[in-house]
XYZ file of C-alpha atoms in Angstrom:
728
model
C 96.846 110.310 164.780
C 96.069 113.348 162.649
C 99.043 114.765 160.793
C 100.319 118.171 161.850
C 100.045 120.848 159.247
C 102.463 123.767 159.318
C 101.556 126.791 157.179
C 103.651 129.860 156.551
C 103.699 132.690 154.055
C 105.872 131.886 151.046
C 109.000 133.947 150.705
C 111.230 134.648 147.800
C 114.790 135.902 147.704
C 115.836 138.402 145.084
C 119.461 139.214 144.304
C 120.124 142.310 142.260
C 123.418 143.490 140.758
C 124.029 147.183 141.308
C 126.655 148.656 139.017
C 128.197 151.676 140.650
C 130.609 153.864 138.773
C 133.193 155.380 141.092
C 135.344 158.343 140.399
C 139.032 157.610 140.947
C 139.833 161.226 141.701
C 137.092 161.468 144.316
C 138.201 158.124 145.752
C 141.766 159.366 146.222
C 140.547 162.502 147.998
C 137.985 160.771 150.204
C 139.819 157.634 151.275
C 138.205 157.771 154.686
C 134.751 157.018 153.260
C 133.765 153.398 152.572
C 133.666 152.681 148.858
C 131.290 150.412 146.955
C 132.597 147.680 144.734
C 131.905 147.782 141.023
C 129.213 145.131 141.529
C 127.358 144.796 144.849
C 124.529 142.401 145.611
C 121.291 143.389 147.267
C 119.091 140.671 148.764
C 115.381 141.290 149.303
C 113.321 138.948 151.507
C 109.578 139.418 151.597
C 106.316 137.556 151.368
C 104.538 136.850 148.117
C 101.584 139.206 147.971
C 98.288 138.624 146.315
C 95.994 141.625 146.019
C 93.848 140.429 148.931
C 96.840 139.781 151.169
C 98.399 143.145 150.302
C 95.171 144.997 151.096
C 94.931 143.200 154.423
C 98.478 144.235 155.275
C 98.661 147.767 153.897
C 95.125 148.807 152.892
C 92.999 151.405 154.634
C 90.950 150.351 157.616
C 87.754 151.624 156.099
C 86.540 154.139 153.578
C 83.742 156.578 154.131
C 80.682 156.105 151.972
C 80.727 157.934 148.661
C 77.571 159.871 149.450
C 79.084 161.083 152.723
C 82.255 162.263 150.986
C 80.176 164.061 148.352
C 78.059 165.681 151.051
C 81.163 166.849 152.889
C 82.627 168.305 149.698
C 79.443 170.183 148.879
C 79.187 171.453 152.428
C 82.773 172.657 152.287
C 82.225 174.494 149.020
C 78.926 176.036 150.097
C 80.207 177.223 153.470
C 79.857 181.007 153.667
C 82.460 183.058 155.509
C 84.520 186.170 154.959
C 87.576 184.105 154.136
C 85.653 181.959 151.636
C 84.219 185.049 149.929
C 87.656 186.643 149.612
C 89.078 183.407 148.246
C 86.278 183.177 145.672
C 86.792 186.811 144.703
C 90.530 186.302 144.175
C 89.810 183.235 142.042
C 87.152 184.797 139.841
C 88.718 188.283 139.684
C 92.491 187.636 139.537
C 93.112 191.402 139.582
C 92.290 191.341 143.305
C 94.977 188.687 143.786
C 97.967 190.025 141.844
C 97.462 193.785 142.198
C 98.080 193.937 145.998
C 101.332 192.009 145.470
C 102.450 194.177 142.566
C 106.141 195.165 142.741
C 105.890 198.760 141.624
C 109.579 199.642 141.333
C 110.559 196.401 139.651
C 107.703 195.861 137.207
C 106.127 199.203 136.325
C 108.735 200.262 133.760
C 108.602 196.964 131.874
C 104.805 196.877 131.898
C 104.587 200.492 130.721
C 107.032 200.052 127.834
C 105.512 196.747 126.723
C 101.952 198.080 127.010
C 102.666 201.249 125.046
C 104.472 199.268 122.336
C 101.597 196.824 121.947
C 99.074 199.693 121.998
C 100.830 201.392 119.101
C 100.755 198.109 117.172
C 97.050 197.597 117.970
C 96.069 200.721 116.027
C 97.061 199.607 112.510
C 96.346 195.945 113.172
C 92.898 196.677 114.588
C 91.912 198.635 111.506
C 93.501 196.050 109.217
C 91.768 193.063 110.804
C 88.461 194.932 110.646
C 88.756 194.643 106.865
C 89.064 190.857 107.290
C 85.848 190.943 109.308
C 84.152 192.931 106.504
C 83.326 195.869 108.799
C 84.563 199.463 109.027
C 88.060 200.040 110.498
C 86.713 201.941 113.520
C 85.194 198.727 114.865
C 88.652 197.169 114.876
C 89.796 199.946 117.201
C 86.844 199.291 119.494
C 87.756 195.577 119.561
C 91.333 196.547 120.457
C 90.120 198.458 123.518
C 87.285 196.750 125.418
C 88.583 193.127 125.464
C 92.022 194.334 126.591
C 90.575 196.071 129.670
C 88.295 193.154 130.564
C 91.021 190.524 130.178
C 93.309 192.554 132.424
C 90.684 192.176 135.183
C 89.626 188.550 134.710
C 92.509 186.848 132.857
C 95.279 184.730 134.373
C 97.870 185.022 131.587
C 100.441 187.654 132.543
C 101.942 187.897 129.060
C 98.795 187.480 126.948
C 97.739 190.307 124.653
C 94.120 190.158 123.541
C 92.355 191.948 120.726
C 91.863 191.316 117.034
C 93.266 188.062 115.629
C 93.579 187.391 111.895
C 92.128 183.855 111.875
C 89.143 184.729 114.092
C 88.519 187.873 112.031
C 88.612 185.877 108.807
C 86.126 183.312 110.133
C 83.833 186.074 111.394
C 84.097 187.860 108.049
C 82.908 184.729 106.261
C 79.762 184.714 108.423
C 79.193 188.419 107.786
C 79.581 187.988 104.013
C 77.118 185.104 103.989
C 74.381 187.018 105.826
C 75.077 190.548 104.514
C 76.718 190.211 101.087
C 78.084 193.237 99.265
C 75.574 194.522 96.665
C 76.671 194.729 93.044
C 75.831 198.443 92.894
C 76.974 200.230 96.000
C 77.068 203.982 96.745
C 79.430 204.583 99.636
C 78.209 208.144 100.228
C 74.500 207.434 100.600
C 72.423 206.616 103.671
C 72.219 203.103 102.264
C 75.930 202.683 103.063
C 75.362 203.548 106.732
C 72.545 201.021 106.962
C 74.739 198.440 105.236
C 77.583 198.950 107.743
C 75.122 198.809 110.640
C 73.803 195.446 109.429
C 77.310 194.046 109.095
C 78.535 195.128 112.511
C 75.252 193.870 113.949
C 76.016 190.386 112.646
C 79.660 190.552 113.781
C 78.570 191.721 117.261
C 76.018 188.897 117.391
C 78.816 186.401 116.708
C 80.844 187.954 119.540
C 77.872 187.825 121.926
C 76.996 184.217 121.113
C 80.658 183.234 121.374
C 80.851 184.845 124.814
C 77.672 183.092 125.948
C 79.072 179.739 124.794
C 82.282 180.364 126.750
C 80.358 181.343 129.876
C 78.266 178.170 129.610
C 81.446 176.133 129.211
C 82.856 177.853 132.294
C 79.726 176.998 134.273
C 80.103 173.358 133.268
C 83.892 173.465 133.899
C 84.646 172.414 130.316
C 88.019 174.086 130.027
C 89.580 170.698 129.296
C 87.862 170.629 125.875
C 90.642 172.806 124.511
C 92.925 169.768 124.767
C 91.099 168.192 121.826
C 92.711 170.847 119.650
C 96.209 169.408 119.854
C 99.339 171.367 119.027
C 99.677 169.908 115.489
C 96.036 170.830 114.783
C 96.394 174.402 116.060
C 99.639 175.023 114.181
C 98.414 173.464 110.941
C 95.108 175.303 111.184
C 96.664 178.724 111.786
C 99.245 178.154 109.049
C 96.576 177.159 106.519
C 94.270 179.985 107.611
C 97.159 182.393 106.953
C 96.932 181.441 103.269
C 93.227 182.312 103.281
C 94.025 185.672 104.878
C 96.785 186.451 102.375
C 94.657 185.517 99.367
C 91.692 187.535 100.643
C 93.920 190.640 100.798
C 95.108 190.397 97.200
C 92.165 192.350 95.841
C 92.813 195.257 98.232
C 96.530 195.258 97.403
C 95.786 195.286 93.664
C 92.925 197.786 93.857
C 90.298 195.351 92.585
C 86.638 195.656 93.628
C 85.608 192.000 93.768
C 82.983 190.042 95.747
C 84.279 187.861 98.556
C 83.841 184.099 98.175
C 82.833 181.892 101.104
C 82.239 178.181 101.556
C 84.233 175.252 100.202
C 87.074 175.888 97.744
C 86.818 179.627 98.510
C 90.597 180.097 98.312
C 90.781 178.758 94.759
C 87.680 180.679 93.699
C 89.204 183.906 95.001
C 92.506 183.197 93.262
C 90.744 182.477 89.971
C 88.726 185.689 90.233
C 91.823 187.764 91.014
C 93.734 186.269 88.068
C 90.759 186.889 85.807
C 90.630 190.586 86.795
C 94.374 191.281 86.763
C 94.031 193.581 83.693
C 91.856 195.888 85.844
C 94.560 196.373 88.498
C 94.839 199.891 89.914
C 98.512 200.684 89.347
C 98.571 203.338 92.065
C 97.373 200.884 94.720
C 99.762 198.242 93.390
C 102.634 200.716 93.758
C 101.537 201.576 97.303
C 101.419 197.868 98.177
C 104.872 197.194 96.747
C 106.404 200.115 98.641
C 104.712 199.107 101.906
C 105.868 195.499 101.579
C 109.383 196.685 100.773
C 109.391 198.619 104.049
C 107.438 196.273 106.324
C 109.132 192.958 105.498
C 112.800 194.010 106.073
C 112.038 195.970 109.237
C 110.029 193.077 110.691
C 112.939 190.783 109.877
C 115.261 193.149 111.733
C 112.904 193.143 114.710
C 112.972 189.342 114.758
C 116.710 188.870 114.335
C 117.691 191.672 116.722
C 114.989 191.214 119.345
C 117.616 190.525 122.020
C 119.406 193.785 121.273
C 116.367 196.052 120.848
C 114.651 197.290 124.010
C 111.409 197.525 122.054
C 110.723 196.482 118.446
C 110.572 199.188 115.803
C 106.879 200.188 115.395
C 107.115 200.119 111.621
C 103.347 199.585 111.175
C 102.320 202.864 112.805
C 105.067 204.756 110.953
C 103.832 203.284 107.677
C 100.246 204.258 108.480
C 101.192 207.837 109.351
C 103.401 208.325 106.283
C 100.882 206.721 103.913
C 98.065 208.870 105.315
C 100.094 212.047 104.842
C 101.092 211.120 101.284
C 97.507 210.253 100.359
C 96.212 213.514 101.852
C 98.698 215.855 100.207
C 98.610 214.032 96.841
C 94.810 213.551 96.757
C 95.316 209.939 95.738
C 91.660 209.083 96.310
C 90.398 211.582 93.743
C 93.311 211.535 91.294
C 93.935 207.791 91.124
C 90.689 206.344 92.549
C 92.404 204.488 95.383
C 90.211 203.136 98.174
C 90.685 204.897 101.521
C 89.453 204.189 105.025
C 87.046 207.124 105.107
C 85.301 208.664 108.084
C 86.402 207.467 111.514
C 84.179 208.968 114.221
C 85.861 210.395 117.295
C 84.614 209.570 120.755
C 83.432 206.619 122.764
C 81.011 204.169 121.078
C 77.405 204.134 122.260
C 76.007 200.827 123.521
C 74.130 199.019 120.788
C 72.258 195.721 120.721
C 73.637 193.012 118.415
C 71.440 191.376 115.779
C 69.760 188.759 117.987
C 67.612 187.478 115.127
C 70.712 186.073 113.408
C 71.507 183.605 116.238
C 70.003 180.545 114.477
C 71.944 181.285 111.295
C 75.304 181.907 112.985
C 75.193 179.209 115.700
C 77.246 176.572 113.847
C 79.970 178.972 112.684
C 80.125 180.598 116.118
C 80.919 177.267 117.791
C 83.949 176.856 115.505
C 85.037 180.469 116.094
C 84.705 179.972 119.859
C 86.839 176.839 119.928
C 89.516 178.343 117.681
C 89.751 181.572 119.676
C 89.806 179.783 123.011
C 92.307 177.130 121.905
C 94.734 179.725 120.526
C 94.367 181.885 123.646
C 94.955 179.032 126.099
C 97.856 177.647 124.044
C 99.615 181.025 124.038
C 98.939 181.537 127.744
C 100.360 178.101 128.591
C 103.473 178.616 126.469
C 104.470 181.833 128.249
C 103.322 180.560 131.650
C 105.671 177.579 131.328
C 108.443 179.864 130.136
C 108.151 182.231 133.127
C 107.238 179.706 135.804
C 103.618 180.397 136.706
C 100.340 178.629 136.055
C 97.112 179.556 134.305
C 93.621 178.200 134.860
C 91.826 177.079 131.668
C 88.370 177.435 133.230
C 89.147 180.954 134.419
C 90.348 181.747 130.895
C 86.913 180.683 129.675
C 85.363 183.173 132.079
C 87.767 185.953 131.056
C 87.258 185.574 127.302
C 83.546 184.911 127.765
C 83.060 188.181 129.667
C 85.302 190.030 127.185
C 83.278 188.939 124.155
C 79.887 189.290 125.871
C 80.400 192.809 127.229
C 82.294 194.157 124.193
C 79.589 192.888 121.805
C 77.265 195.605 123.168
C 79.833 198.219 122.105
C 79.936 197.161 118.413
C 82.928 194.843 118.721
C 83.525 191.621 116.802
C 85.009 188.429 118.381
C 88.400 188.773 120.025
C 91.065 186.415 121.337
C 94.736 186.343 122.217
C 96.959 187.314 119.296
C 100.252 185.750 118.255
C 102.162 188.842 117.144
C 101.245 191.232 119.960
C 101.685 188.551 122.646
C 105.197 187.843 121.386
C 106.001 191.572 121.338
C 104.523 192.060 124.821
C 106.786 189.380 126.266
C 109.911 190.428 124.360
C 109.395 194.111 125.299
C 109.673 193.236 128.995
C 106.088 192.932 130.213
C 105.634 191.349 133.648
C 101.929 191.352 134.514
C 98.443 192.020 133.181
C 98.895 195.705 134.091
C 100.523 196.194 130.678
C 96.990 195.954 129.273
C 96.149 199.229 131.016
C 98.810 201.101 129.047
C 97.748 199.355 125.837
C 94.130 200.432 126.305
C 95.199 204.005 127.106
C 96.975 204.288 123.744
C 93.929 202.975 121.881
C 91.625 205.249 123.902
C 93.641 208.332 122.937
C 93.323 207.351 119.281
C 89.568 206.817 119.656
C 88.973 210.148 121.356
C 91.409 212.412 119.503
C 93.445 210.976 116.650
C 90.981 208.642 114.877
C 89.555 211.138 112.342
C 93.087 211.921 111.094
C 93.234 208.474 109.423
C 90.492 209.440 106.953
C 92.870 209.318 103.951
C 94.649 206.093 104.936
C 94.717 203.764 101.858
C 93.163 200.356 102.475
C 96.046 198.815 100.518
C 98.334 199.754 103.424
C 96.098 197.898 105.859
C 96.077 194.884 103.536
C 99.896 194.863 103.514
C 99.923 195.043 107.318
C 97.578 192.049 107.393
C 99.831 189.982 105.131
C 103.083 190.826 106.917
C 101.543 190.035 110.319
C 101.224 186.400 109.211
C 104.975 185.792 109.193
C 104.946 183.590 112.313
C 102.147 181.445 110.902
C 103.930 180.852 107.607
C 107.149 179.918 109.416
C 105.401 177.047 111.199
C 106.386 174.897 108.223
C 109.850 174.808 109.786
C 108.508 172.504 112.515
C 107.592 169.739 110.054
C 111.000 167.968 109.848
C 111.246 167.732 113.633
C 107.620 166.603 113.864
C 108.306 163.861 111.307
C 111.293 162.696 113.344
C 109.364 162.627 116.623
C 105.974 161.245 115.573
C 104.799 160.176 112.138
C 101.171 160.190 113.299
C 101.329 163.795 114.513
C 102.980 164.734 111.229
C 100.075 163.111 109.378
C 97.569 165.014 111.532
C 99.374 168.261 110.684
C 99.340 167.597 106.942
C 95.709 166.403 106.844
C 94.525 169.448 108.808
C 96.522 171.857 106.646
C 95.289 170.379 103.374
C 91.685 170.280 104.599
C 91.726 173.934 105.637
C 93.440 175.120 102.464
C 91.470 173.023 99.988
C 88.018 173.030 101.573
C 87.342 175.793 104.066
C 88.464 177.096 107.433
C 85.521 175.697 109.434
C 85.212 172.384 107.608
C 88.968 171.863 107.548
C 89.204 172.372 111.310
C 86.426 169.828 111.898
C 88.176 167.293 109.653
C 91.458 167.847 111.503
C 89.854 167.288 114.911
C 88.001 164.163 113.777
C 91.122 162.741 112.120
C 93.209 163.431 115.224
C 90.685 161.636 117.437
C 90.589 158.727 114.992
C 94.354 158.333 115.316
C 93.931 158.101 119.098
C 91.231 155.454 118.700
C 93.389 153.506 116.244
C 96.286 153.577 118.705
C 94.120 152.009 121.400
C 92.662 149.462 118.980
C 96.013 148.351 117.587
C 97.975 148.190 120.822
C 100.870 145.743 121.047
C 100.667 142.427 122.857
C 104.090 141.166 123.949
C 105.536 138.084 125.639
C 107.656 139.006 128.640
C 110.850 137.326 129.725
C 112.793 137.598 132.942
C 116.244 139.140 133.286
C 118.505 136.755 135.196
C 118.686 137.255 138.976
C 116.244 140.163 138.876
C 112.532 140.777 139.159
C 112.589 142.730 135.889
C 110.474 141.461 133.004
C 110.809 142.877 129.509
C 109.459 141.985 126.013
C 111.449 139.149 124.481
C 111.440 140.612 120.965
C 113.529 143.599 122.113
C 115.493 141.893 124.926
C 117.049 138.721 123.589
C 119.025 137.958 126.757
C 115.881 137.693 128.870
C 114.518 134.167 129.206
C 110.972 132.858 129.253
C 109.862 131.143 132.471
C 109.258 127.431 131.642
C 105.585 126.518 131.439
C 104.454 130.095 132.077
C 103.446 132.520 129.331
C 103.689 136.111 130.624
C 101.763 138.539 128.443
C 101.356 142.311 128.523
C 98.882 144.430 126.564
C 99.774 148.099 126.117
C 96.342 149.669 125.999
C 92.818 149.659 127.393
C 90.480 146.733 126.802
C 87.051 147.930 125.735
C 84.337 147.254 123.181
C 86.319 148.902 120.387
C 89.367 146.631 120.602
C 88.164 143.482 122.378
C 88.291 141.476 119.138
C 91.851 142.663 118.425
C 92.882 141.831 121.995
C 91.408 138.339 121.744
C 93.019 137.732 118.366
C 96.467 138.781 119.571
C 96.235 136.794 122.777
C 95.118 133.690 120.887
C 97.945 134.090 118.391
C 100.589 134.491 121.085
C 99.272 131.543 123.106
C 98.568 129.420 120.030
C 95.039 128.765 121.289
C 93.020 128.421 118.122
C 89.495 126.957 118.408
C 90.757 123.680 116.950
C 93.618 123.548 119.466
C 91.219 124.232 122.345
C 88.909 121.397 121.243
C 91.742 118.904 120.806
C 93.337 119.727 124.173
C 89.946 119.620 125.879
C 89.337 116.107 124.467
C 92.774 114.980 125.638
C 92.128 116.360 129.115
C 88.752 114.615 129.367
C 90.330 111.343 128.226
C 92.992 111.683 130.924
C 90.360 112.323 133.601
C 88.424 109.264 132.424
C 91.524 107.086 132.720
C 92.117 108.464 136.213
C 88.600 107.550 137.328
C 88.851 104.043 135.827
C 92.229 103.463 137.500
C 90.860 104.616 140.862
C 87.827 102.330 140.610
C 89.889 99.296 139.640
C 92.302 99.962 142.476
C 89.538 100.055 145.079
C 87.892 96.922 143.681
C 91.113 94.887 143.801
C 91.929 96.169 147.291
C 95.590 96.865 146.589
C 97.698 99.984 146.659
C 98.277 101.264 143.147
C 101.263 103.555 143.353
C 102.009 103.425 139.647
C 99.178 105.872 138.905
C 100.934 108.549 140.867
C 104.172 108.121 138.956
C 102.374 107.989 135.615
C 100.465 111.179 136.419
C 103.648 112.925 137.543
C 105.378 111.863 134.341
C 102.518 113.263 132.261
C 102.557 116.578 134.117
C 106.318 116.940 133.807
C 106.190 116.129 130.118
C 103.439 118.596 129.350
C 104.968 121.291 131.534
C 108.046 121.382 129.377
C 106.257 121.443 126.033
C 102.960 123.207 126.709
C 101.789 126.271 128.585
C 100.481 125.391 132.039
C 99.822 128.958 133.265
C 99.070 132.284 131.622
C 100.060 135.416 133.509
C 98.651 138.722 132.206
C 100.516 141.872 133.219
C 97.818 144.572 133.488
C 100.166 147.445 134.316
C 99.502 149.082 130.913
C 95.741 148.423 130.944
C 94.398 151.803 132.037
C 90.715 150.845 131.952
C 88.359 147.986 131.136
C 84.694 148.259 130.211
C 81.923 145.660 130.502
C 82.767 144.089 127.136
C 86.432 143.784 128.112
C 85.540 142.249 131.482
C 83.326 139.671 129.794
C 86.186 138.843 127.449
C 88.401 138.134 130.474
C 85.739 135.787 131.828
C 85.441 134.020 128.490
C 89.208 133.567 128.238
C 89.370 132.154 131.771
C 86.651 129.643 130.919
C 88.424 128.528 127.743
C 91.765 128.190 129.522
C 90.185 126.127 132.290
C 88.807 123.731 129.704
C 92.330 122.853 128.604
C 93.835 122.855 132.103
C 95.638 126.208 131.897
C 95.480 128.467 134.946
C 95.091 132.242 134.465
C 96.849 134.759 136.713
C 96.697 138.572 136.796
C 99.253 141.058 138.074
C 99.663 144.830 138.424
C 95.934 145.599 138.142
C 94.978 149.150 139.094
C 92.029 149.751 141.389
C 89.488 150.688 138.703
C 90.332 147.691 136.498
C 90.201 145.303 139.445
C 86.863 146.732 140.587
C 85.247 146.277 137.167
C 86.608 142.751 136.779
C 85.327 141.809 140.220
C 81.904 143.375 139.661
C 81.503 141.595 136.329
C 81.697 138.171 138.006
C 85.218 137.183 136.998
C 85.957 135.816 140.472
C 83.355 133.064 139.979
C 85.501 131.733 137.114
C 88.905 132.540 138.583
C 90.574 131.993 141.941
C 90.859 135.371 143.748
C 94.241 134.207 145.050
C 95.529 134.258 141.452
C 95.635 138.073 141.357
C 99.041 139.363 142.453
C 100.615 142.701 143.201
C 103.560 142.248 140.814
C 104.538 139.913 138.002
C 107.376 138.478 140.051
C 105.035 137.607 142.926
C 102.893 135.611 140.512
C 105.895 133.845 138.960
C 107.285 132.871 142.373
C 103.883 131.544 143.418
C 103.547 129.464 140.237
C 107.030 128.002 140.625
C 106.421 127.120 144.281
C 103.163 125.392 143.399
C 104.938 123.300 140.754
C 107.694 122.309 143.192
C 105.210 121.021 145.797
C 104.662 117.213 146.007
C 101.383 116.117 144.440
C 98.563 116.348 146.934
C 96.143 114.002 145.117
C 98.309 110.868 145.396
C 96.030 108.254 146.951
C 97.095 105.042 148.655
C 94.299 102.727 149.772
C 94.929 99.811 152.183
C 92.301 97.138 152.628
């Protein structure tokens, strides 16, 4: 009579202690409500789930083919209707989205005040940053007008102020100086000077055009995520180090020295050495102007910072300084009496469209890529900071479109590259700006200066603009204050900050930025290569498993080694993963060979005992007891099962999957079973596709670690199935 076999799904019971803190005062007031004890037990009864069993119970009935889903997505995006066109228009031209919902009574006053304040600040800063770009000051005013209007239409940052930025201007100026260097003998009043300025602005406009084209291409490819590779420590260290380059480059204007501008590696130290060498030739009048301007600008800016919560708008000390210095220079004839360098002729009116220097594209391509990434990264970082602060979202890809259009269109109106600026963005937000409409008032102020007031700045000393440049870097210099907190939070990020800062200061702005990015990415790679491998233990009466080295009260399940690896497994770290797993398991090549020999010897004895039993025709029951004794002895001393917790393994490549297969083969040679738990879908798919299931039982892949442990313990508690009794 055939024996009856009864099968059922294995169950496990879990008892958890829930510690509930009760409030005695609340308990006295709400005596009618049932209260929980200080320690209640919760029992959970459920089946043990392998991945296959869980998918059968809770998985989807069927998935549509990938090609069909892709076809449906494309059809949905390409569907043409009035609603789809309006939606696309609101996405690509955000002005059409926020302007109809504009709250006129609530927002107009704040936008007007903030826009006018920023517009007044744009006038001196635009002219000052034009000096950094090695072009005439009027082009700084143009760059403070066109990008502001275009960003108002296409940008998504409500509190972002665009225009001239010191770091971008400095990088552009280096390109201009390389291609159009200042001649040793230069007559500023000749026609040669006009040709010289035209060549320089042609190169600067070409950089702006190429930068805009690069951004538009990135927008077409939806590459807005690339800005994430410029992490916060890199951006802060870069801008702080670039501030030193800006300050040093302005020393010659503040001291009245007529010196060539150095570019390339070690340019900061070369400029410092040249300035120190020519200190005896300092123009005392320009030095006095610089000292007076700094004595006025620095304290007033400090007042603006410390009292920003009490001031409705910051004191526009820059424009007051420009006006007073221009009047003093005009009435005292400082340019003729003391040979100070002045701004000179500023044409009134709107600029005529002009083609950039297209022939310089091959020479400026490499530097333009760096300028593009710096400008975009700073702009997106500022936009995200204020978006998080005020509870709205920005779209990095749309920001690419906005800045790409701004640089492309403005380059045909003799503008150099623009981006969001730190100082004016901070002032725009603190002055009460609400939306992008503040850019309209900013551009109106600059337009009035271009059409009417510009020629009045003819006698403005360039030393004043240099002082404005230096004092505008206050926020960048103060970023050193973040270093102690960065050291406390993350030593690696602190190292990235220091390496980037030193590279930019010592070498060059472009090269230093590249070194910072590469070093930051190397730290990420090193983190994935040197991930920790830990042995997990179980907390009593729970299904919680934690590393034993940091949880001493957890215990290791007898005969089962539970391992977790906190990182991906790919070609770059497969050797480290194998080394750590072998060290934790104690499976050296020598140990594998010795245990494999012992296992083969045991199997040989089993076969010989079976043959002798059949030949003698008697029931040998001693073999069963001997085999059970051997298994019980080895189960206590040696590892019988290895369970790998894959919850922290975010991805596996082909090399990592092959390593899993190799480890399964080696463990099978010594009689150790391998189990997996907590595998995500992508990891499980790659492991299955690589052929792991031909070396491993598919029923050894479980949903959780506790499911696998319960299964292993139930298998060990079962009576041996291979006990053979033969009757003749």
